[in-house]
Amino acid sequence: MFELVTSEASYYKSLSLMVSHFMESERLKATIHPSEMHFIFSNVLEVLSISERFLLDLEQRFEENLVISDVCDIVFKHAENPFTVYVTYVCNQTYQERAYRRLLQERPEFREAVAHLETNPICRGLPFSSFLILPFQRITRLKLLVQNILTKVEEGSVRETSALQAHRELEKLVRACNDGVRKMSRTEQLISIEKTLEFKIKSVPIISHSRWLLKQGELQQMSGPRTSRTLRTKKLFRSVYLFLFNDLLLLCKRLPGDRYQVFDVAARGLLRVEELEDQGQSLANVFILKLLENAHEREFTYMLKATSQSEMKRWMTSLVPNRRTKFVSITARVLGK
């Protein structure tokens, strides 16, 4: 329990140093815009304020009795609500890291200012980046400290109850941080994908907090039978690029410069797949993808060819995870039998 108090004091001291030495540095502030300052430091002032209040409560308990009987009730009180500021800070980590790397690479005056501040003995040889990750490290560290307390308290005691409550709240907090980071990363990916798309059909909004990319890649689409000069019928294929999200499928034509033209779209719940029976080498690894309702609000079927049997299976499973919903086989009709 004493370790929890002393480690919080050390953390608060380091966090205060990040604010006073780096964030409030006039030389550093002169090299970046206010928006970049926000990306780098996020809501660290709120985190610092919460840490100060938490530390004051811990120190007051220590002053009341040098032999600390319990601190987990204090941890629980703060983890239940005030500590939610950590979620905001951690969720900003993706933007923070990107902004920091970009500034180091593209702005010499920023790089020089940071290097100068890092040489100060007050930093104890630690780089600026090690201060930026302190809040996330602290939340996970608190959880481990409470876990350690749990191993030492009496079973069925009041102290065990408060330790369990604190641990549950910290677990929820860490989970919220991880979920937030994942959502931010997914949103970033959606933004990146949307920038590469152009729609041949009516455009569909891509960015949504409830959407994420499951799979993307190129397949071959059978464009139908064609008769050659020798009157021999051949199955012709053309490339088609798929973006499969958890709730949506985009079928695209790949364009130069890593761009994609969307020519059809369907809700993932309105997809059905069927594997072709052995039809010879030309139709190896071919499966049927049926859109119960496509971009033109009608049923449409595609025959798609993968590079291997395993790739075909992976695509079929990703497109329709639950294949118990069957549709009437259209293999014969598509093949012209």
Coordinates of C-alpha atoms in Angstrom, one line a residue, residues 76-211:
F76 CA -12.1 3.1 -6.2
K77 CA -13.5 6.6 -5.5
H78 CA -11.2 8.2 -8.1
A79 CA -11.3 5.4 -10.7
E80 CA -15.1 5.5 -10.7
N81 CA -15.2 8.9 -12.2
P82 CA -12.3 11.4 -12.1
F83 CA -9.9 9.0 -13.8
T84 CA -12.0 9.0 -17.0
V85 CA -9.8 12.0 -18.1
Y86 CA -7.1 9.3 -18.8
V87 CA -9.3 7.8 -21.5
T88 CA -9.3 11.1 -23.4
Y89 CA -5.5 11.4 -23.1
V90 CA -4.9 7.8 -24.2
C91 CA -7.3 7.9 -27.1
N92 CA -5.4 10.9 -28.4
Q93 CA -2.2 8.8 -28.5
T94 CA -2.5 8.0 -32.2
Y95 CA -2.6 11.7 -33.1
Q96 CA 0.0 12.5 -30.6
E97 CA 2.6 10.0 -31.9
R98 CA 1.9 11.0 -35.5
A99 CA 2.2 14.7 -34.8
Y100 CA 5.4 14.3 -32.7
R101 CA 7.1 12.2 -35.4
R102 CA 6.1 14.6 -38.2
L103 CA 7.4 17.6 -36.2
L104 CA 10.7 15.9 -35.5
Q105 CA 11.1 15.1 -39.2
E106 CA 9.9 18.3 -40.8
R107 CA 10.6 21.1 -38.3
P108 CA 14.3 21.5 -37.3
E109 CA 13.5 24.2 -34.8
F110 CA 11.1 21.9 -33.0
R111 CA 13.6 19.1 -33.0
E112 CA 16.4 21.4 -31.7
A113 CA 14.1 22.8 -28.9
V114 CA 13.2 19.3 -27.7
A115 CA 16.8 18.1 -27.8
H116 CA 17.9 21.2 -25.8
L117 CA 15.2 20.6 -23.2
E118 CA 16.1 16.9 -22.9
T119 CA 19.7 17.8 -22.0
N120 CA 18.6 19.5 -18.8
P121 CA 19.6 17.4 -15.7
I122 CA 16.1 17.7 -14.4
C123 CA 15.0 15.2 -17.1
R124 CA 17.4 12.6 -15.6
G125 CA 18.5 11.6 -19.2
L126 CA 14.9 10.7 -20.2
P127 CA 13.6 11.7 -23.6
F128 CA 10.5 13.8 -24.1
S129 CA 8.6 10.8 -25.5
S130 CA 9.0 8.9 -22.2
F131 CA 7.1 11.7 -20.4
L132 CA 4.3 11.7 -23.0
I133 CA 3.4 8.0 -22.3
L134 CA 3.3 8.5 -18.5
P135 CA -0.5 8.6 -18.1
F136 CA -1.2 5.3 -19.9
Q137 CA 1.7 3.7 -18.0
R138 CA 0.2 5.0 -14.7
I139 CA -3.2 3.4 -15.2
T140 CA -1.8 0.0 -16.0
R141 CA 0.7 0.4 -13.1
L142 CA -2.2 1.2 -10.6
K143 CA -4.0 -1.9 -11.7
L144 CA -0.9 -4.1 -11.0
L145 CA -0.4 -2.4 -7.6
V146 CA -4.0 -3.1 -6.6
Q147 CA -3.6 -6.7 -7.8
N148 CA -0.6 -7.1 -5.5
I149 CA -2.7 -5.7 -2.6
L150 CA -5.4 -8.3 -3.3
T151 CA -2.9 -11.1 -2.8
K152 CA -2.1 -9.9 0.7
V153 CA -5.4 -8.9 2.2
E154 CA -7.5 -11.2 4.4
E155 CA -10.1 -13.2 2.4
G156 CA -13.6 -12.0 3.2
S157 CA -12.3 -8.8 4.8
V158 CA -13.5 -5.2 4.2
R159 CA -10.1 -4.5 2.7
E160 CA -10.5 -7.3 0.2
T161 CA -13.9 -5.9 -0.8
S162 CA -12.5 -2.4 -1.4
A163 CA -9.5 -3.9 -3.3
L164 CA -11.9 -5.9 -5.5
Q165 CA -14.0 -2.8 -6.2
A166 CA -10.9 -0.7 -7.1
H167 CA -9.5 -3.5 -9.3
R168 CA -12.8 -3.8 -11.2
E169 CA -13.0 -0.1 -11.8
L170 CA -9.4 0.0 -13.0
E171 CA -10.0 -2.9 -15.3
K172 CA -13.0 -1.0 -16.8
L173 CA -10.8 2.1 -17.2
V174 CA -8.0 0.2 -19.0
R175 CA -10.5 -1.5 -21.2
A176 CA -12.1 1.9 -22.0
C177 CA -8.6 3.2 -22.9
N178 CA -7.9 0.2 -25.2
D179 CA -11.3 0.4 -26.8
G180 CA -10.8 4.1 -27.4
V181 CA -7.5 3.6 -29.0
R182 CA -8.9 0.9 -31.2
K183 CA -11.8 3.1 -32.3
M184 CA -9.5 6.0 -33.1
S185 CA -7.3 3.8 -35.1
R186 CA -10.2 2.4 -37.0
T187 CA -11.6 5.8 -37.7
E188 CA -8.1 6.9 -39.0
Q189 CA -8.1 3.9 -41.3
L190 CA -11.6 4.7 -42.6
I191 CA -10.6 8.3 -43.3
S192 CA -7.5 7.0 -45.2
I193 CA -9.6 4.6 -47.3
E194 CA -12.3 7.2 -48.0
K195 CA -9.7 9.6 -49.5
T196 CA -8.8 6.9 -52.1
L197 CA -12.4 6.3 -53.3
E198 CA -14.5 7.7 -56.1
F199 CA -18.0 6.6 -56.8
K200 CA -19.4 5.5 -60.2
I201 CA -22.7 5.0 -58.3
K202 CA -24.4 7.1 -55.7
S203 CA -21.8 7.8 -53.0
V204 CA -22.0 6.1 -49.7
P205 CA -20.6 7.6 -46.4
I206 CA -17.7 5.5 -45.2
I207 CA -16.7 7.0 -41.9
S208 CA -18.7 5.8 -38.9
H209 CA -17.7 5.1 -35.3
S210 CA -19.5 1.8 -35.5
R211 CA -17.7 0.6 -38.7

